[in-house]
Coordinates of C-alpha atoms in Angstrom, one line a residue:
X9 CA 139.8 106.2 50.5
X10 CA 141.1 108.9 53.0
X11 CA 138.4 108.8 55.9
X12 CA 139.2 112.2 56.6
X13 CA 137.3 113.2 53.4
X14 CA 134.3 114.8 54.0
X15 CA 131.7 113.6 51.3
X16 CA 129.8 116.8 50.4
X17 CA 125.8 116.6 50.3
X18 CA 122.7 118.2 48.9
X19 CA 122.2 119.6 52.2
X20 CA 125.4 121.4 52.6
X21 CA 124.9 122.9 49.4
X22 CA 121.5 123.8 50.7
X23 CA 122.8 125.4 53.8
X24 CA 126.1 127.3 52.3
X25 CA 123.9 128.9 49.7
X26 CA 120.6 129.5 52.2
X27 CA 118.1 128.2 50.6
X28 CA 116.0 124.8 50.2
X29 CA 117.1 121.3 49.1
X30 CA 114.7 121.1 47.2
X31 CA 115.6 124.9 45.1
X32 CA 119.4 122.9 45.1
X33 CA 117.1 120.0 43.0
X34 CA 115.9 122.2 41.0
X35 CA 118.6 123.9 39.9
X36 CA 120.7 120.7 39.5
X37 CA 118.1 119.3 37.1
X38 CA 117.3 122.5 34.9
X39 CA 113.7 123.0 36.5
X40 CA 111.5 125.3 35.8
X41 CA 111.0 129.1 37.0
X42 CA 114.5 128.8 38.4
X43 CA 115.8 132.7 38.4
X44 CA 119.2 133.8 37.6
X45 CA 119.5 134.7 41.6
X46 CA 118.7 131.1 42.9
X47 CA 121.0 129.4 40.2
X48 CA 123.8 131.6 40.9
X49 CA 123.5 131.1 44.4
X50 CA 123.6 127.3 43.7
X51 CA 126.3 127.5 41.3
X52 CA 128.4 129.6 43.9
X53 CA 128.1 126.4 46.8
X54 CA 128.9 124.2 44.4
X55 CA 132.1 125.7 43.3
X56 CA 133.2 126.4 46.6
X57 CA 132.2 123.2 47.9
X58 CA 133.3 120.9 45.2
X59 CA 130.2 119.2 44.9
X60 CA 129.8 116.3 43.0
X61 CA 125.9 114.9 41.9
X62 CA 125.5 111.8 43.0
X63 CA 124.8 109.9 39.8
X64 CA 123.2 106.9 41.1
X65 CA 120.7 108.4 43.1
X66 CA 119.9 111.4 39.9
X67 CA 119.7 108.0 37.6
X68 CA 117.3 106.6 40.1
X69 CA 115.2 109.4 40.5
X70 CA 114.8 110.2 36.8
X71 CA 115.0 106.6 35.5
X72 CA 117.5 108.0 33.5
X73 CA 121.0 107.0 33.6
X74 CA 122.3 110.1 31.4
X75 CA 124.7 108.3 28.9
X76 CA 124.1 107.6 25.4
X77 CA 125.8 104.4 23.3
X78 CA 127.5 105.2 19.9
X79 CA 128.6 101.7 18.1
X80 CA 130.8 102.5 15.1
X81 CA 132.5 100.2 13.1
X82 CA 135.8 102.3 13.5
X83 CA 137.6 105.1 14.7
X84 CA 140.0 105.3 12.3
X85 CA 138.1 106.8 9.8
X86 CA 137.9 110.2 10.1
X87 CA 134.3 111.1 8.9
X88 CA 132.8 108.6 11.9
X89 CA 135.5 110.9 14.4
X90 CA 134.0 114.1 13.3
X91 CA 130.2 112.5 13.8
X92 CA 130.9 111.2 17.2
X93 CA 133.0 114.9 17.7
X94 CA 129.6 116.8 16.5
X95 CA 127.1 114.0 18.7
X96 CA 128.9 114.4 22.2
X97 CA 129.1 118.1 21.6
X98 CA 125.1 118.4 21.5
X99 CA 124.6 115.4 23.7
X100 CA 126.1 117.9 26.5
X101 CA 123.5 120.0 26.0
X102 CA 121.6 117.7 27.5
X103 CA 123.7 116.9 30.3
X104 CA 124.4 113.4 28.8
X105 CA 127.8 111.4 28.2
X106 CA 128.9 109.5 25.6
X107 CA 130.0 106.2 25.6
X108 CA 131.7 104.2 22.5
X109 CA 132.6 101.0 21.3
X110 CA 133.7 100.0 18.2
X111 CA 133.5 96.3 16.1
X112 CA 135.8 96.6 13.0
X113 CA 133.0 95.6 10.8
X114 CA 132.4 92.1 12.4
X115 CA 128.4 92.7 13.0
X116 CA 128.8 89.7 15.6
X117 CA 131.1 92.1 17.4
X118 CA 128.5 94.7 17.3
X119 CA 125.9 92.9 19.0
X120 CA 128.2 92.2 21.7
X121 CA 129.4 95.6 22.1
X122 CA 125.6 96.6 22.5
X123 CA 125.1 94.1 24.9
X124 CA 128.3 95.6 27.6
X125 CA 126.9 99.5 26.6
X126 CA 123.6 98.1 28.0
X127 CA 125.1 96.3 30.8
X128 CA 127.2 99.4 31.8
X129 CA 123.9 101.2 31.7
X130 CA 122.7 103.7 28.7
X131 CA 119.4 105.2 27.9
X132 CA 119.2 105.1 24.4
X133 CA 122.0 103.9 21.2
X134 CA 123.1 104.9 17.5
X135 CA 124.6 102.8 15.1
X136 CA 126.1 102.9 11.8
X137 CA 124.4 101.8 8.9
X138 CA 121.1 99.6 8.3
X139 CA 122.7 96.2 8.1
X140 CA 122.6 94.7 11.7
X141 CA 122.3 91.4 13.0
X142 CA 118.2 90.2 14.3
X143 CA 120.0 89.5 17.9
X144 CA 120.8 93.6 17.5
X145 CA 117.0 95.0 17.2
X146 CA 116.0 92.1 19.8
X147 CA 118.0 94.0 22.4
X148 CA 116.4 97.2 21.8
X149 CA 113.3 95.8 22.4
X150 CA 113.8 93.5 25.2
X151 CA 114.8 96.1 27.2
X152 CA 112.6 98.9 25.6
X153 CA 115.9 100.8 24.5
X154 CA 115.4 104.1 22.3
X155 CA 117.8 103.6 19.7
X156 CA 118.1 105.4 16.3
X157 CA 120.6 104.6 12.8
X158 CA 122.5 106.9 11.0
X159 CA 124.8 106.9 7.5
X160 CA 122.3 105.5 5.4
X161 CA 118.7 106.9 4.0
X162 CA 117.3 103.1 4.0
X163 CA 113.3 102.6 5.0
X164 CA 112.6 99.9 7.7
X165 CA 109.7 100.3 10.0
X166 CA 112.2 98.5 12.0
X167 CA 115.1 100.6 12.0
X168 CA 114.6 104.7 12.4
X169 CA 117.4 106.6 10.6
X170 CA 119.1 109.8 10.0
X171 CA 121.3 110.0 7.0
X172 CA 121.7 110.4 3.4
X173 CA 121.4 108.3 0.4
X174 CA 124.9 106.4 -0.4
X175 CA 123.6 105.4 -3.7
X176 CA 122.4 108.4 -5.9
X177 CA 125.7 110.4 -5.2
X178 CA 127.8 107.6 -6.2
X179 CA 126.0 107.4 -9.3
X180 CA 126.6 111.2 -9.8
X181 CA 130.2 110.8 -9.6
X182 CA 130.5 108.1 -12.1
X183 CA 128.2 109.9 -14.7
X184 CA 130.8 113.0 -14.0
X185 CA 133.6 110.7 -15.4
X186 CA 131.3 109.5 -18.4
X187 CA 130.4 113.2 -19.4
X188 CA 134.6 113.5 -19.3
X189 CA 134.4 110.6 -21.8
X190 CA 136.0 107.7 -19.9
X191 CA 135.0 104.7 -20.6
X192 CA 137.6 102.5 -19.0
X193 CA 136.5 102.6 -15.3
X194 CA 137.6 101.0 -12.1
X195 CA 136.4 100.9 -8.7
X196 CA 138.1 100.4 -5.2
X197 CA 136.0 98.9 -2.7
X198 CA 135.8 98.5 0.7
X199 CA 134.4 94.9 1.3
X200 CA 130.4 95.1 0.9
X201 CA 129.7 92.4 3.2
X202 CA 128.1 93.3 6.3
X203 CA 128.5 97.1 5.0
X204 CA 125.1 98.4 3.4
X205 CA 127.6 102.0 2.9
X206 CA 129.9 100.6 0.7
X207 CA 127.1 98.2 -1.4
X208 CA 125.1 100.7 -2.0
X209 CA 128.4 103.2 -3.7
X210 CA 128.8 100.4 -5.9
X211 CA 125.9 99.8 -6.8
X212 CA 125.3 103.5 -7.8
X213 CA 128.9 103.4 -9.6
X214 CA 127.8 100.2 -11.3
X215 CA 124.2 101.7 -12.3
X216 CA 125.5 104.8 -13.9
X217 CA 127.9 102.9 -16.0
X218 CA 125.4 100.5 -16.9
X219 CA 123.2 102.9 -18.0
X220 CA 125.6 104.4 -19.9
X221 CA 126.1 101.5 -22.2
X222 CA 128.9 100.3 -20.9
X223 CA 130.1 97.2 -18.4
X224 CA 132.1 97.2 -14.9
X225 CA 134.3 94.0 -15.6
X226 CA 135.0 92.1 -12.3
X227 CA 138.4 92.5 -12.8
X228 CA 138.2 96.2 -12.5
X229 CA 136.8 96.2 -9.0
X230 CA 139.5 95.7 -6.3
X231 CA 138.0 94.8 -2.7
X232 CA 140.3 95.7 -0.1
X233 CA 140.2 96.9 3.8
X234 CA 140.3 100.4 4.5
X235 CA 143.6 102.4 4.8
X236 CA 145.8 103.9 2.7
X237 CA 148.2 101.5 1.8
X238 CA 145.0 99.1 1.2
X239 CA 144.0 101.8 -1.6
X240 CA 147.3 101.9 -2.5
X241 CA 147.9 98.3 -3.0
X242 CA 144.0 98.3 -5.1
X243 CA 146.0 100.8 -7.3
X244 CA 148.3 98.6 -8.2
X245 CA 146.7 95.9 -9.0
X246 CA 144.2 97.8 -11.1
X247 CA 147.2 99.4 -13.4
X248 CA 148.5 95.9 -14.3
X249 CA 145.5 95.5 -16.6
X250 CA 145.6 96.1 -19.7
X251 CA 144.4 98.4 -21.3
X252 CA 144.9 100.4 -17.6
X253 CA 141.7 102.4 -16.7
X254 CA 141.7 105.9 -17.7
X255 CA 139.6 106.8 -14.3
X256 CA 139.4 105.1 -10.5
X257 CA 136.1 105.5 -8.6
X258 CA 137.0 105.0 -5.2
X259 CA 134.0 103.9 -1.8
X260 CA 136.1 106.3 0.5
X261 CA 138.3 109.7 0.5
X262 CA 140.8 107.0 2.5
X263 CA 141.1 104.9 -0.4
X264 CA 141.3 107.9 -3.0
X265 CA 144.2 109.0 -1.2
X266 CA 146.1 105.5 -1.0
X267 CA 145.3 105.4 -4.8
X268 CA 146.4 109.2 -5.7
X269 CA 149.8 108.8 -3.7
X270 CA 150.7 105.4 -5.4
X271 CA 150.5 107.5 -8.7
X272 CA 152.4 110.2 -7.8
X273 CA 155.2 107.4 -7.3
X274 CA 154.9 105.9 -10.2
X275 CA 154.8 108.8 -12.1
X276 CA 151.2 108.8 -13.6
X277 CA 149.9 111.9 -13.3
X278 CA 146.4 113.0 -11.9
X279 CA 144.3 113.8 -13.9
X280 CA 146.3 114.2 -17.3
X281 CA 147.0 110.4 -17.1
X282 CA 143.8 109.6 -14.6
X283 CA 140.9 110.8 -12.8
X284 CA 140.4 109.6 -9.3
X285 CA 137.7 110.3 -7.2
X286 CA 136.5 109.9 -3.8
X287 CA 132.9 110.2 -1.3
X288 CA 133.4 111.6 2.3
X289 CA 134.9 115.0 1.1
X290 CA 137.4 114.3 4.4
X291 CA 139.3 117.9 5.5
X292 CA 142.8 116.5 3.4
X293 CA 140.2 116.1 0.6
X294 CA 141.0 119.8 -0.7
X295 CA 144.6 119.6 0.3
X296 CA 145.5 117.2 -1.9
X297 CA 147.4 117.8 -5.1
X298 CA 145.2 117.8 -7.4
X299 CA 142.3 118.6 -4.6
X300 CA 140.0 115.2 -4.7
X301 CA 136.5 115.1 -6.2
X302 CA 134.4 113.5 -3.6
X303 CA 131.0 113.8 -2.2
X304 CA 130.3 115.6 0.9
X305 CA 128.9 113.7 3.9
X306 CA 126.9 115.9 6.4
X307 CA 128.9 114.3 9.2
X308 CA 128.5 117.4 11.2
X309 CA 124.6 117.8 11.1
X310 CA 124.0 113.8 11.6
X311 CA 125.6 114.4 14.7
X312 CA 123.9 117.0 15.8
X313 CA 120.7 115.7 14.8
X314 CA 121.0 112.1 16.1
X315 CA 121.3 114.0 19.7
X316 CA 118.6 115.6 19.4
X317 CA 116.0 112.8 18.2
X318 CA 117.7 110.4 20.6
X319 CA 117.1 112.3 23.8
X320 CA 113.8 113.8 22.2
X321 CA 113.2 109.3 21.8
X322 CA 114.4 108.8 25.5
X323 CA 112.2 111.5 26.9
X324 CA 109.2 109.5 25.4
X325 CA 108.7 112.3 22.7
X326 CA 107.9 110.9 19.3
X327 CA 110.3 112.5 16.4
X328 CA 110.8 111.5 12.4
X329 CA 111.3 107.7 12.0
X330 CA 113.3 108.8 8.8
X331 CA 115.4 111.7 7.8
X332 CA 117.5 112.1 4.6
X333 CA 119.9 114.9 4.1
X334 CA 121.9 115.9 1.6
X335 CA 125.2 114.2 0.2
X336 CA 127.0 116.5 -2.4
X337 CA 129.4 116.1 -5.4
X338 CA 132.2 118.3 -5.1
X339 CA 133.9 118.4 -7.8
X340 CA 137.9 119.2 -8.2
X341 CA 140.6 119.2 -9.6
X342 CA 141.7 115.1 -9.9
X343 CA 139.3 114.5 -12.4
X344 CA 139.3 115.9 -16.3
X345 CA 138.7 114.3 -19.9
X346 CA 141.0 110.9 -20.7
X347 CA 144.2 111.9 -22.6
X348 CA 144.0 110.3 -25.8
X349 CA 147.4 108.6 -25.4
X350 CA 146.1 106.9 -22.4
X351 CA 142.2 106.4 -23.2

């Protein structure tokens, strides 16, 4: 460090705008009853002295460190990107950071990942999903952490949420395909283990064809990681049975993609020869050709709203322990009535 660097204080703001520290404090911190004059005044020395807050000593003072922990299981998904996009947005509303990590699905992983968050210092945490190890809700409480879930619309006194139900919209896409008149329908999947997300789409694809009359053979549900080529590679094994499926259900628009681009090469048209369908309603979702039925998750307004009941937690505020929004059917043009050659 150059020596010759002067580090600027509180005080020389202070002096080069002429008024008190404590106005400076004030001002820094959002205070009340601070006039336009004042904070321009501050905001003036500031920018022509390059101050910096000193973090520690604001953390200190407030008890509040100012960053907020987001585990997710991946950034490679898009629909987590554009939740953690909309949750650092608001977060700097509140003059907070964000910090990530991510655990590939390995809920071990997540625990440790909460346990270096904590360790580099955060004031509250959202994660993904209700399924979490007990060593996970242990360090919440053992050091009195506000934390909050989000992606699911599960009740736990244990575990406050903001999300949607997974289930009910998978079971409206599947009854879509029924009222088309399929009957021989397959799912792709990403693994349900450890992922309450993906369980709980199956279990509303499964429930709908159930009720329906009909079975979900094991054989037509393909388990595979999530990626493109995964769904692509789920394709292809689903179209060596015989007879093939007349539709796909797929857990992700990620999958649905993998699966729809695997057709177009082997020269099975969507939908004349198949209906495919999605959940996530991702921004390529309507791009495609055909444009994918899917079901639109609020990642947008999770975001926005996990900011705000987080910070409302960590200012010792009490908020909803449970909040369920909306997660629509869109429906497109990759889905239509099973050709009779094919059915």
């Amino acid at each position: 460090m150059n020596k010759d660097v002067k580090r600027i204080l509180l005080e020389d703001v202070a002096r080069e705008a002429g008024v008190s520290t404590a106005s400076v404090s004030r001002v820094l911190n959002r205070g009340p009853h601070v006039s336009e004059r004042l904070r321009l005044k501050v905001e003036t020395a500031i920018e022509r002295l390059g101050y910096v807050p000193d973090g520690t000593a604001r953390a200190l003072a407030s008890r509040h460190i100012g960053a907020i922990g987001a585990l997710v299981p991946t950034l490679d998904n898009p629909v987590f990107s554009a939740m953690i996009d909309s949750l650092e947005r608001r977060l700097k509303h509140y003059d907070c950071r964000l910090l990530i990590a991510t655990y590939r699905y390995s809920l071990v992983e997540e625990v440790e990942s909460l346990r270096t968050l904590i360790q580099q210092g955060i004031d509250g945490a959202v994660l993904i999903g209700h399924d979490h190890l007990p060593a996970t809700l242990r360090l919440f409480q053992q050091y009195e952490l506000p934390y909050l879930t989000c992606w699911h619309s599960e009740e736990d006194p244990d575990w406050p949420s903001i999300g949607f139900d997974n289930a009910a919209p998978a079971r409206r896409l599947a009854e879509h395909l029924l009222e088309l008149g399929h009957r021989n329908i397959a799912v792709i999947t990403a693994p349900v283990d450890g992922n309450d997300r993906a369980r709980a789409r199956l279990q509303g694809f499964r429930q709908a064809i159930e009720a329906a009359g009909h079975t979900l053979p094991d054989d037509h549900v393909v388990t595979v990681e999530y990626g493109i080529e995964e769904g692509a590679t789920a394709f292809a094994e689903l179209m060596r049975l015989t007879p093939r499926p007349t539709a796909i259900l797929c857990g992700n628009d990620v999958l649905a993609f993998g699966a729809m681009f695997a057709a177009q090469r082997a020269g099975i048209a969507i939908p004349e020869q198949l209906s495919v369908t999605g959940f996530d309603d991702l921004t390529q979702a309507r791009f495609m050709r055909p444009a994918l039925t899917t079901v639109a998750t609020p990642a947008d307004e999770v975001g926005r709203l996990v900011a705000d009941a987080l910070v409302t937690r960590i200012q010792g505020r009490s908020t909803a322990h449970r909040q369920v929004l909306e997660a629509r059917v869109v429906l497109r043009e990759s889905t239509a009535p099973p050709s009779s050659a094919f059915a």
